[in-house]
Coordinates of C-alpha atoms in Angstrom, one line a residue:
M18 CA 13.7 -17.5 25.6
P19 CA 17.1 -19.0 25.1
A20 CA 19.9 -17.4 26.3
A21 CA 20.9 -17.1 22.1
C22 CA 18.6 -14.4 21.7
D23 CA 20.4 -11.8 23.9
S24 CA 23.5 -12.5 21.3
V25 CA 24.0 -8.9 18.8
L26 CA 23.2 -10.5 15.4
E27 CA 24.8 -8.5 12.3
D28 CA 21.9 -9.7 9.5
I29 CA 18.5 -11.4 10.3
E30 CA 20.0 -13.9 7.5
D31 CA 22.2 -15.3 10.7
I32 CA 19.6 -16.6 13.0
V33 CA 19.9 -19.7 10.9
S34 CA 23.5 -21.1 9.3
A35 CA 23.6 -24.1 6.9
E36 CA 26.2 -25.6 9.8
D37 CA 23.8 -25.4 12.2
L38 CA 22.0 -28.8 14.2
K39 CA 19.3 -29.3 13.0
P40 CA 16.2 -29.4 14.8
R41 CA 16.4 -32.9 16.4
D42 CA 19.5 -32.7 17.4
R43 CA 19.4 -29.4 19.4
Q44 CA 17.3 -31.0 22.2
F45 CA 20.5 -31.5 23.7
V46 CA 23.1 -29.0 23.5
R47 CA 19.8 -26.0 23.4
K48 CA 21.9 -24.4 26.3
N49 CA 25.1 -24.1 23.9
V50 CA 23.6 -23.3 20.7
F51 CA 24.4 -19.9 19.6
P52 CA 24.0 -18.5 16.2
K53 CA 26.7 -17.8 13.4
V54 CA 27.7 -14.9 11.9
R55 CA 28.6 -14.9 8.5
K56 CA 32.2 -12.9 7.9
R57 CA 31.3 -9.9 5.7
H58 CA 33.6 -9.6 2.1
S59 CA 36.2 -8.0 2.3
Q60 CA 36.9 -4.7 0.5
K61 CA 38.5 -6.4 -2.2
N62 CA 36.2 -9.0 -2.9
I63 CA 33.5 -6.0 -4.3
Q64 CA 33.1 -5.7 -7.7
T65 CA 33.0 -2.1 -8.2
D66 CA 30.6 -0.6 -11.4
D67 CA 30.8 2.0 -13.0
D68 CA 26.7 3.3 -12.9
P69 CA 26.1 2.8 -8.7
P70 CA 23.1 0.6 -8.7
S71 CA 19.0 2.5 -9.0
D72 CA 18.1 2.8 -5.0
S73 CA 22.4 4.9 -4.7
I74 CA 20.9 6.9 -6.3
I75 CA 20.2 10.7 -5.2
P76 CA 16.8 12.2 -6.7
G77 CA 17.0 15.9 -6.8
A78 CA 21.2 16.6 -7.1
Q79 CA 21.2 16.0 -11.1
K80 CA 21.2 19.1 -13.2
I81 CA 18.2 18.7 -15.8
W82 CA 18.0 20.3 -19.3
I83 CA 13.8 21.2 -20.6
R84 CA 13.1 22.2 -24.5
T85 CA 9.9 23.2 -25.4
W86 CA 8.6 23.3 -28.2
G87 CA 5.1 24.6 -29.3
C88 CA 1.7 26.9 -28.0
S89 CA 1.9 29.8 -25.0
H90 CA -0.1 27.0 -23.3
N91 CA 2.6 24.9 -23.9
N92 CA 5.6 27.3 -22.7
S93 CA 3.6 28.1 -19.3
D94 CA 3.1 23.9 -18.9
G95 CA 7.4 24.0 -19.3
E96 CA 7.0 26.7 -17.1
Y97 CA 5.7 25.0 -14.0
M98 CA 7.7 21.5 -14.1
A99 CA 10.5 23.8 -14.4
G100 CA 9.2 25.4 -11.4
Q101 CA 8.1 22.1 -9.4
L102 CA 12.0 19.9 -10.4
A103 CA 13.8 23.4 -9.0
A104 CA 11.7 23.1 -5.9
Y105 CA 12.5 19.7 -5.6
G106 CA 16.3 20.1 -5.6
Y107 CA 17.3 20.2 -9.0
K108 CA 19.1 22.1 -10.8
I109 CA 17.8 23.7 -14.5
T110 CA 20.1 24.4 -16.5
D111 CA 20.9 25.9 -20.0
N112 CA 23.7 23.8 -21.3
S113 CA 22.0 20.3 -22.7
A114 CA 25.7 19.0 -22.6
E115 CA 26.0 19.2 -18.7
A116 CA 21.9 18.1 -18.4
D117 CA 22.1 15.0 -17.1
L118 CA 18.4 14.2 -18.0
W119 CA 16.4 16.2 -21.4
L120 CA 12.6 16.9 -20.4
L121 CA 11.4 17.6 -24.2
N122 CA 7.7 19.2 -24.1
S123 CA 6.5 18.5 -27.5
C124 CA 4.3 20.1 -30.2
T125 CA 1.9 17.9 -32.2
V126 CA 0.2 21.1 -35.0
K127 CA 2.9 20.7 -37.3
N128 CA 4.7 17.4 -38.9
P129 CA 8.2 20.3 -37.9
A130 CA 8.2 20.1 -34.8
E131 CA 7.4 16.5 -34.7
D132 CA 10.0 16.1 -36.4
H133 CA 12.5 18.2 -34.2
F134 CA 11.6 16.9 -30.4
R135 CA 11.5 12.9 -32.3
N136 CA 15.3 14.3 -33.7
S137 CA 16.6 15.4 -29.9
I138 CA 15.1 11.7 -29.1
K139 CA 17.9 10.0 -31.3
K140 CA 20.6 12.7 -30.0
A141 CA 19.7 12.5 -25.9
Q142 CA 20.0 8.2 -26.3
E143 CA 23.5 9.3 -28.2
G144 CA 24.8 11.6 -26.0
K145 CA 24.2 8.8 -23.5
K146 CA 20.7 11.4 -21.7
K147 CA 17.7 10.0 -19.3
V148 CA 14.6 11.4 -21.2
V149 CA 11.7 12.0 -20.2
L150 CA 8.7 12.7 -22.7
A151 CA 5.8 15.5 -22.5
G152 CA 3.5 17.4 -24.3
C153 CA 1.3 16.9 -26.9
V154 CA 3.2 14.3 -29.2
P155 CA 3.2 11.2 -27.1
Q156 CA 0.0 12.1 -25.1
A157 CA -2.2 11.6 -28.2
Q158 CA 0.2 9.1 -29.6
P159 CA 2.7 7.3 -26.7
R160 CA 2.6 3.9 -29.0
Q161 CA 4.7 5.7 -31.6
D162 CA 7.8 3.2 -32.3
Y163 CA 10.8 6.1 -31.4
L164 CA 8.5 6.2 -28.2
K165 CA 9.1 2.9 -26.9
G166 CA 11.1 2.3 -23.4
L167 CA 10.8 5.8 -22.7
S168 CA 9.2 8.1 -19.4
I169 CA 6.5 10.0 -20.8
I170 CA 4.3 12.5 -18.2
G171 CA 0.8 13.7 -19.6
V172 CA -0.4 17.3 -20.6
Q173 CA -2.8 16.9 -17.0
Q174 CA -0.4 15.4 -15.4
I175 CA 2.8 18.0 -14.9
D176 CA 1.9 18.3 -10.7
R177 CA 3.5 15.3 -10.8
V178 CA 6.4 15.8 -13.2
V179 CA 9.0 14.8 -9.8
E180 CA 8.3 12.1 -9.8
V181 CA 8.3 10.9 -13.4
V182 CA 12.1 12.1 -13.6
E183 CA 13.2 10.8 -10.5
E184 CA 12.1 7.5 -11.4
T185 CA 13.8 7.7 -14.8
I186 CA 17.0 8.7 -13.1
K187 CA 17.0 5.5 -11.5
G188 CA 16.6 3.8 -14.8
H189 CA 13.0 3.2 -14.7
S190 CA 10.2 3.6 -17.5
V191 CA 7.1 5.6 -16.0
R192 CA 4.3 6.8 -18.2
L193 CA 1.2 9.0 -16.6
L194 CA -1.3 9.9 -18.8
G195 CA -4.3 9.5 -17.4
Q196 CA -6.9 13.0 -16.9
K197 CA -7.5 14.9 -13.8
K198 CA -10.9 14.3 -12.7
D199 CA -13.3 15.8 -9.4
N200 CA -16.6 13.9 -9.1
G201 CA -16.3 12.3 -12.6
K202 CA -16.2 15.6 -14.0
R203 CA -12.6 16.3 -16.2
L204 CA -11.0 19.1 -15.0
G205 CA -8.9 21.9 -16.3
G206 CA -5.4 19.9 -15.3
A207 CA -2.8 20.6 -12.7
R208 CA -3.8 22.8 -10.3
L209 CA -2.8 26.7 -11.1
D210 CA -0.8 27.3 -8.2
L211 CA 2.1 25.1 -9.0
P212 CA 5.9 26.3 -8.8
K213 CA 7.3 27.8 -11.9
I214 CA 9.9 29.3 -13.1
R215 CA 8.8 31.6 -15.9
K216 CA 10.9 31.3 -19.1
N217 CA 9.9 35.9 -18.6
P218 CA 10.1 36.8 -14.6
L219 CA 7.6 39.4 -16.0
I220 CA 5.1 38.4 -18.0
E221 CA 2.6 35.4 -16.6
I222 CA 1.3 33.0 -18.8
I223 CA -2.1 31.7 -17.3
S224 CA -3.8 28.9 -19.2
I225 CA -7.9 29.4 -18.5
N226 CA -9.3 26.4 -20.0
T227 CA -8.0 22.6 -22.0
G228 CA -9.1 21.5 -24.5
C229 CA -12.4 23.0 -26.9
L230 CA -15.2 22.6 -28.3
N231 CA -14.1 21.6 -32.0
A232 CA -13.4 18.7 -33.8
C233 CA -11.0 20.1 -36.6
T234 CA -10.5 18.0 -39.9
Y235 CA -7.0 18.8 -39.7
C236 CA -6.0 19.2 -36.0
K237 CA -4.2 16.5 -33.7
T238 CA -4.5 18.4 -30.7
K239 CA -7.4 18.0 -30.4
H240 CA -6.3 14.4 -29.5
A241 CA -4.3 14.8 -27.1
R242 CA -5.6 17.8 -25.0
G243 CA -9.4 16.5 -25.1
D244 CA -12.7 17.7 -25.0
L245 CA -13.3 21.7 -23.0
A246 CA -12.5 21.7 -19.4
S247 CA -12.2 25.5 -17.6
Y248 CA -10.6 26.4 -14.3
P249 CA -12.5 28.4 -12.2
I250 CA -12.5 31.9 -12.0
E251 CA -11.6 32.4 -8.3
E252 CA -8.5 30.0 -9.4
L253 CA -7.8 32.3 -12.0
V254 CA -7.9 35.2 -10.3
D255 CA -6.2 33.8 -7.3
R256 CA -3.4 33.2 -10.1
A257 CA -3.2 36.6 -11.5
K258 CA -3.2 38.3 -7.9
Q259 CA -0.3 36.2 -6.8
S260 CA 1.4 36.9 -10.0
F261 CA 1.7 40.3 -9.3
Q262 CA 2.9 39.9 -6.0
E263 CA 5.6 38.7 -7.7
G264 CA 6.3 41.7 -10.1
V265 CA 5.0 40.2 -12.7
C266 CA 3.7 43.3 -15.5
E267 CA 2.7 41.4 -18.2
I268 CA -0.4 38.2 -18.2
W269 CA -1.0 36.1 -21.1
L270 CA -4.5 34.6 -21.2
T271 CA -3.9 31.2 -23.3
S272 CA -6.1 28.0 -24.1
E273 CA -6.9 26.1 -27.2
D274 CA -10.1 28.2 -27.7
T275 CA -10.4 31.3 -25.0
G276 CA -13.7 31.9 -26.8
A277 CA -14.7 28.8 -25.1
Y278 CA -13.7 29.1 -21.8
G279 CA -16.4 28.5 -19.3
R280 CA -19.1 27.3 -21.7
D281 CA -18.4 23.7 -19.5
I282 CA -18.5 25.3 -16.0
G283 CA -21.9 27.8 -16.7
T284 CA -20.2 30.8 -17.6
D285 CA -18.2 33.0 -20.1
L286 CA -15.4 34.6 -20.9
P287 CA -16.3 38.1 -20.5
T288 CA -17.2 37.2 -16.7
L289 CA -13.8 36.0 -16.3
L290 CA -11.7 39.3 -18.0
W291 CA -14.2 41.6 -15.7
K292 CA -12.4 39.9 -12.8
L293 CA -9.3 40.1 -14.2
V294 CA -9.7 43.8 -14.9
E295 CA -10.3 44.4 -11.3
A296 CA -7.3 42.9 -10.1
I297 CA -4.7 44.2 -12.5
P298 CA -3.2 47.1 -11.3
E299 CA -1.7 50.4 -12.3
G300 CA 1.3 50.2 -15.1
A301 CA 0.7 46.3 -15.9
M302 CA -1.8 45.0 -19.2
L303 CA -3.9 42.0 -20.0
R304 CA -3.5 39.9 -23.4
L305 CA -6.2 37.6 -24.3
G306 CA -5.3 34.7 -26.6
M307 CA -6.6 33.2 -29.4
T308 CA -10.2 32.8 -30.1
N309 CA -12.4 31.0 -32.9
P310 CA -14.8 33.3 -34.6
P311 CA -18.3 30.7 -33.7
Y312 CA -17.4 31.5 -29.5
I313 CA -16.2 35.1 -29.5
L314 CA -20.1 36.4 -31.9
E315 CA -22.4 36.1 -29.1
H316 CA -20.2 38.5 -26.9
L317 CA -19.1 40.8 -29.8
E318 CA -20.5 43.5 -27.1
E319 CA -18.7 42.5 -23.9
M320 CA -15.1 42.0 -25.4
A321 CA -15.1 45.1 -27.1
K322 CA -16.4 46.5 -24.1
I323 CA -13.2 45.4 -22.8
L324 CA -10.8 45.9 -25.1
N325 CA -11.6 49.4 -24.4
H326 CA -10.1 48.7 -21.1
P327 CA -6.9 51.0 -20.4
R328 CA -4.9 47.8 -18.8
V329 CA -6.3 45.7 -21.6
Y330 CA -4.3 45.0 -24.8
A331 CA -6.9 46.2 -27.6
F332 CA -5.6 43.2 -29.5
L333 CA -7.3 39.9 -30.4
H334 CA -6.0 36.7 -32.2
I335 CA -9.3 35.3 -34.3
P336 CA -8.1 32.3 -36.8
V337 CA -9.6 32.4 -40.4
Q338 CA -7.8 29.3 -42.2
S339 CA -8.8 30.1 -45.2
A340 CA -11.4 32.9 -47.1
S341 CA -13.1 29.7 -49.0
D342 CA -16.7 28.4 -47.2
S343 CA -15.8 25.0 -49.0
V344 CA -12.9 24.7 -47.6
L345 CA -14.1 25.6 -44.1
M346 CA -16.7 23.3 -44.5
D347 CA -14.5 20.4 -45.1
M348 CA -12.2 21.5 -42.3
K349 CA -15.2 21.8 -39.6
R350 CA -14.8 25.1 -38.4
E351 CA -18.1 25.9 -37.5
Y352 CA -18.5 29.0 -38.7
C353 CA -18.5 31.2 -42.5
V354 CA -16.4 33.9 -43.7
A355 CA -19.3 36.1 -43.5
D356 CA -19.3 35.7 -39.9
F357 CA -15.3 36.0 -39.2
K358 CA -15.7 39.1 -41.1
Q359 CA -18.9 40.4 -39.0
V360 CA -16.5 40.2 -35.8
V361 CA -13.2 41.7 -37.3
D362 CA -16.1 44.5 -39.3
F363 CA -17.3 44.7 -35.3
L364 CA -14.7 45.0 -33.2
K365 CA -12.7 47.3 -35.8
E366 CA -15.2 50.2 -35.3
K367 CA -16.3 49.8 -31.5
V368 CA -12.4 49.2 -30.6
P369 CA -11.0 51.9 -33.1
G370 CA -7.3 50.8 -33.3
I371 CA -7.4 47.5 -32.4
T372 CA -4.9 44.8 -33.4
I373 CA -6.5 41.4 -35.3
A374 CA -4.1 38.5 -35.6
T375 CA -4.9 35.8 -37.8
D376 CA -3.7 32.4 -39.1
I377 CA -3.8 30.7 -42.5
I378 CA -3.2 27.3 -44.1
C379 CA -2.3 27.2 -47.7
G380 CA -2.9 24.1 -49.5
F381 CA -5.9 21.8 -47.5
P382 CA -6.8 18.9 -49.1
G383 CA -9.7 20.2 -51.8
E384 CA -8.3 24.2 -52.2
T385 CA -8.7 25.0 -55.3
D386 CA -7.1 28.0 -57.3
E387 CA -10.6 29.8 -56.7
D388 CA -10.7 28.8 -53.0
F389 CA -7.0 30.3 -52.7
Q390 CA -7.6 33.7 -54.2
E391 CA -10.9 34.2 -52.2
T392 CA -8.2 33.9 -49.0
M393 CA -5.7 36.7 -51.5
K394 CA -8.7 38.6 -51.5
L395 CA -9.3 38.4 -47.7
V396 CA -5.7 39.4 -47.0
E397 CA -5.7 42.3 -49.0
Q398 CA -8.5 43.0 -47.7
Y399 CA -7.7 43.5 -44.1
R400 CA -4.2 43.7 -44.3
F401 CA -3.8 41.9 -40.8
P402 CA -0.6 43.5 -39.3
S403 CA 0.3 40.4 -37.8
L404 CA -0.1 36.8 -40.1
F405 CA 0.7 33.1 -39.6
I406 CA 0.9 31.9 -42.8
N407 CA 1.1 27.6 -42.5
Q408 CA 1.7 25.3 -45.2
F409 CA -0.8 22.2 -44.9
Y410 CA 0.7 19.5 -43.2
P411 CA -0.9 15.9 -43.1
R412 CA -1.3 14.8 -39.3
P413 CA -1.5 10.9 -38.9
G414 CA -4.9 9.6 -37.1
T415 CA -6.0 12.9 -38.5
P416 CA -9.4 13.1 -40.9
A417 CA -7.5 15.0 -43.2
A418 CA -4.3 13.1 -43.8
K419 CA -7.1 10.7 -46.0
M420 CA -8.4 13.0 -47.8
H421 CA -7.0 14.3 -51.1
Q422 CA -4.1 15.9 -50.7
V423 CA -2.8 18.8 -52.5
P424 CA 0.2 18.6 -54.4
A425 CA 3.3 19.7 -52.4
T426 CA 4.3 21.9 -55.6
V427 CA 0.9 23.7 -55.7
K428 CA 1.2 24.5 -52.0
K429 CA 4.9 25.1 -51.9
Q430 CA 3.7 28.1 -54.6
R431 CA 0.8 29.1 -53.0
T432 CA 2.1 29.7 -49.4
K433 CA 4.8 31.6 -51.4
D434 CA 2.2 33.6 -53.0
L435 CA 0.2 35.1 -49.9
S436 CA 3.7 35.7 -47.8
Q437 CA 4.8 38.2 -50.7
L438 CA 1.5 39.4 -50.4
F439 CA 1.9 40.1 -46.6
H440 CA 5.3 41.4 -47.5
S441 CA 4.2 44.2 -49.7
Y442 CA 2.5 46.5 -47.3
N443 CA 3.6 48.0 -43.8
P444 CA 1.1 48.0 -41.5
Y445 CA 3.1 51.0 -39.1
D446 CA 5.0 53.8 -41.5
H447 CA 1.7 55.6 -40.5
K448 CA 2.6 56.0 -36.8
V449 CA 6.1 57.2 -37.6
G450 CA 5.6 60.8 -35.3
E451 CA 2.9 59.4 -33.2
R452 CA 3.1 59.7 -28.6
Q453 CA 2.7 56.3 -27.4
R454 CA 2.2 55.0 -24.5
V455 CA 3.8 51.2 -24.3
L456 CA 5.2 48.5 -21.2
V457 CA 9.4 47.5 -21.6
T458 CA 9.2 44.0 -21.4
E459 CA 11.8 41.9 -22.8
E460 CA 15.2 42.3 -24.9
S461 CA 15.1 41.8 -28.5
F462 CA 16.8 38.9 -30.5
D463 CA 19.9 40.8 -31.4
S464 CA 20.4 42.4 -27.7
N465 CA 20.5 45.4 -29.3
Y466 CA 17.0 47.2 -28.0
Y467 CA 14.5 47.1 -25.3
V468 CA 10.9 45.2 -26.9
A469 CA 7.8 46.8 -25.5
H470 CA 3.5 46.7 -26.8
N471 CA 1.8 49.6 -27.1
P472 CA -2.1 49.4 -26.2
F473 CA -2.4 47.4 -29.7
Y474 CA 0.0 45.1 -28.5
E475 CA 2.2 46.0 -31.7
Q476 CA 5.9 46.2 -31.1
V477 CA 7.9 48.9 -30.0
L478 CA 11.6 49.2 -30.0
V479 CA 13.5 51.2 -26.9
P480 CA 16.7 52.2 -25.9
K481 CA 18.8 49.7 -23.9
D482 CA 18.2 51.6 -20.5
P483 CA 17.7 49.0 -17.1
L484 CA 15.4 51.3 -15.6
L485 CA 13.2 51.5 -18.4
M486 CA 12.1 46.9 -18.3
G487 CA 9.3 46.8 -16.4
K488 CA 8.2 49.3 -16.4
M489 CA 5.5 51.6 -18.5
V490 CA 6.7 55.2 -20.2
E491 CA 5.7 57.4 -23.0
V492 CA 7.9 57.5 -26.3
N493 CA 7.8 59.4 -30.0
I494 CA 7.7 56.8 -32.6
Y495 CA 10.4 57.9 -35.2
E496 CA 10.9 54.0 -37.6
A497 CA 8.6 52.2 -38.3
G498 CA 9.4 48.5 -40.3
K499 CA 7.3 45.5 -41.1
H500 CA 7.5 44.5 -37.7
Y501 CA 8.0 46.7 -35.6
M502 CA 8.1 50.3 -34.7
K503 CA 11.3 52.7 -32.5
G504 CA 11.0 54.3 -30.2
R505 CA 12.6 57.1 -27.7
P506 CA 11.2 58.0 -24.2
V507 CA 9.8 61.5 -23.6
S508 CA 11.8 62.8 -21.2
D509 CA 8.8 64.5 -19.4
A510 CA 6.7 61.9 -19.4
R511 CA 5.6 59.9 -16.0
V512 CA 7.0 56.7 -15.5
Y513 CA 4.5 54.0 -13.7
T514 CA 5.8 50.7 -12.0
A515 CA 3.1 48.0 -12.4
S516 CA 4.0 46.7 -8.4
I517 CA 6.5 47.2 -6.0
T518 CA 7.3 44.3 -5.7
R519 CA 10.7 42.9 -7.2
P520 CA 10.4 40.7 -9.9
L521 CA 11.5 37.2 -9.9
A522 CA 15.1 36.7 -10.8
K523 CA 15.6 35.1 -14.3
G524 CA 15.5 31.4 -12.8
E525 CA 14.3 31.5 -9.5
V526 CA 11.0 29.3 -8.4
S527 CA 8.0 31.7 -8.3
G528 CA 4.5 30.5 -6.3
L529 CA 6.1 28.5 -3.6
T530 CA 3.4 28.2 -1.2
E531 CA 3.8 26.2 2.7
E532 CA 4.0 22.9 0.7
F533 CA 7.0 23.8 -1.4
R534 CA 8.5 25.6 1.3
H535 CA 11.0 22.9 2.7
A536 CA 12.0 21.3 -1.0
P537 CA 15.6 20.4 -0.9
Q538 CA 17.9 22.4 -1.5
N539 CA 21.8 21.6 -3.0
G540 CA 20.3 17.5 -3.5
T541 CA 18.4 17.0 -0.5
K542 CA 15.8 14.9 -0.1
W543 CA 12.5 16.6 -0.3
K544 CA 9.3 15.4 1.8
A545 CA 5.5 15.2 0.5
H546 CA 3.5 17.7 2.0
P547 CA 1.4 16.1 5.4
S548 CA -2.6 17.2 3.0
A549 CA -1.1 16.4 -0.2
E550 CA -3.7 13.9 -2.2
I551 CA -2.2 10.1 -3.1
P552 CA -4.7 9.6 -5.9
V553 CA -7.4 6.4 -5.5
K554 CA -6.4 3.3 -8.1
T555 CA -3.1 4.8 -8.9
P556 CA -0.8 1.5 -7.3
L557 CA 2.2 4.0 -8.7
S558 CA 1.3 7.2 -8.0
S559 CA 0.2 5.8 -3.9
W560 CA 4.0 3.8 -4.2
M561 CA 5.3 6.5 -5.4
A562 CA 3.9 9.0 -3.0
L563 CA 4.7 7.2 0.0
Q564 CA 7.8 8.3 2.4
L565 CA 9.9 5.1 3.7
P566 CA 10.8 4.6 6.7
W567 CA 14.1 5.5 6.0
Q568 CA 13.0 8.8 4.9
Q569 CA 11.1 9.8 7.7
E570 CA 11.8 11.8 10.7
G571 CA 13.7 9.3 13.2
G572 CA 13.7 6.8 10.4
G573 CA 16.6 5.2 11.2
L574 CA 15.4 4.2 15.1
K575 CA 12.1 3.1 12.9
I576 CA 14.3 0.9 11.0
L577 CA 16.3 -0.6 14.3
S578 CA 12.5 -0.7 15.9
V579 CA 11.2 -2.7 13.1
S580 CA 13.8 -5.1 12.3
L581 CA 14.0 -6.1 15.8
A582 CA 10.7 -7.1 15.7
L583 CA 10.6 -8.9 13.2
L584 CA 14.0 -10.5 14.4
A585 CA 12.0 -11.6 17.9
V586 CA 9.3 -12.9 15.3
L587 CA 11.4 -15.5 13.2
V588 CA 12.8 -17.2 16.6
M589 CA 9.4 -18.1 18.2
F590 CA 8.4 -19.0 15.3
Y591 CA 11.4 -21.6 14.5
Y592 CA 11.7 -22.5 18.3
G593 CA 8.0 -22.7 18.4
G594 CA 8.2 -25.5 14.9
M595 CA 11.5 -27.4 17.1
K596 CA 9.3 -28.1 20.1
T597 CA 6.3 -29.3 17.7
E598 CA 8.3 -31.1 15.7
L599 CA 10.4 -32.9 19.5

């Protein structure tokens, strides 16, 4: 090997210079050939830029603001995304102005929610913020004009939020909208043991399934969440146990339709609930989410037994939407008013005091005055203590948007009439003077009280005594309003604490398994767990999940070794070519 190979090279490009002799001219001077060292640019010639190149940005050192709209399921997704980002090293901030990136987690149920979402995107862009979009709006319609060029993370891809945020901060646009599958079968979504930051450290929201079995003509959520896909019972029970070990005292089960749980995996909701009940410690409670009438009818007996359990709230959210069978048929709700009444009447008989919450849509296409009056009569009959009144909004891409619409003035008037009926009665007046057991979990909006719930999930305001938070206590009800009661703790009553574990602090990351134990803090680089899977046939995922040499331990030595090996190959190739030419 020529002596030139023993010289120190500053750069691999220095092997050949424009001033070097040609191969034919080297035959007489080969012993005197030395590679030229290119002069480095002086510091004064280097142009500076306000924005550093993307490869100089250190991911994990930025501040992120997360905004979530919509249901409990969406809120749970937001908590999971916040937890993963915090575990990676990003700082989750409540101050949108100081954030480097906005993560906007959207809801597609109503037009106003999407309008707020769209306006937030515009505001972020005006403020020169990086933006990542999540939730049902971009999942259902990713090609909308106002979403062009923006990063999107799908509702089943929230376990990859770190990848999307990292690439977005570098200036790239990334879209992950695929479905989670196992041997071709659709899964419930991202796994349940991911890190999360609970909005309320005392409340764990568990999504038991995603999607549904219905095809309601007004629903846009179906376009985003898809068909029913349930989590296995053992995974849900494990998540509940882990939550209790972290100081949680209340669990909410959520999904687009909890009543349909398990139909895709050969089980059902009562089977899951009995397993969960076994894991609930004394002083903790379980709340069921929304269920549609068709899927609860066949389980009424078992559901009544479960709702009578002392550690399960006697509460059920059953949307009726309309009391007109013709309207329900146009909605494709797959039940009639008689089915709804059967469910409510049975549960009221078997579960004394149960709270039934329901939803009603005012002004659905084709709804007549007679149809609406049937709905008014239903509300008057049952006097629901919790009633969600919604004026109909045609969602783009849904069959209902193409139907003959009720005039806007009529829709508004019907919404107003139903609201007036709802506010004409006080459901809690008769409970003044009662002694009730309540679980204290949060602070009121006005910060004047703590908020608790009695066994029927009715809201009870109690004094702001820090010793009460997270505890189950007995109170005397002394006042009642439309949506709440007020109670004073009974001095001689026993206080129950759900768990001996201290609840996590607000903003603290939960569920940090070994995979995330060595996550970065203060902006240092997080390394993937050795067992982390890289999805097959997903080039973007594979590229972003692989560790480059400089990210690995001993990276500097690896780079040097690779560079020297490449240098040797190039030199041998160069001089080998010279010999052939000679």
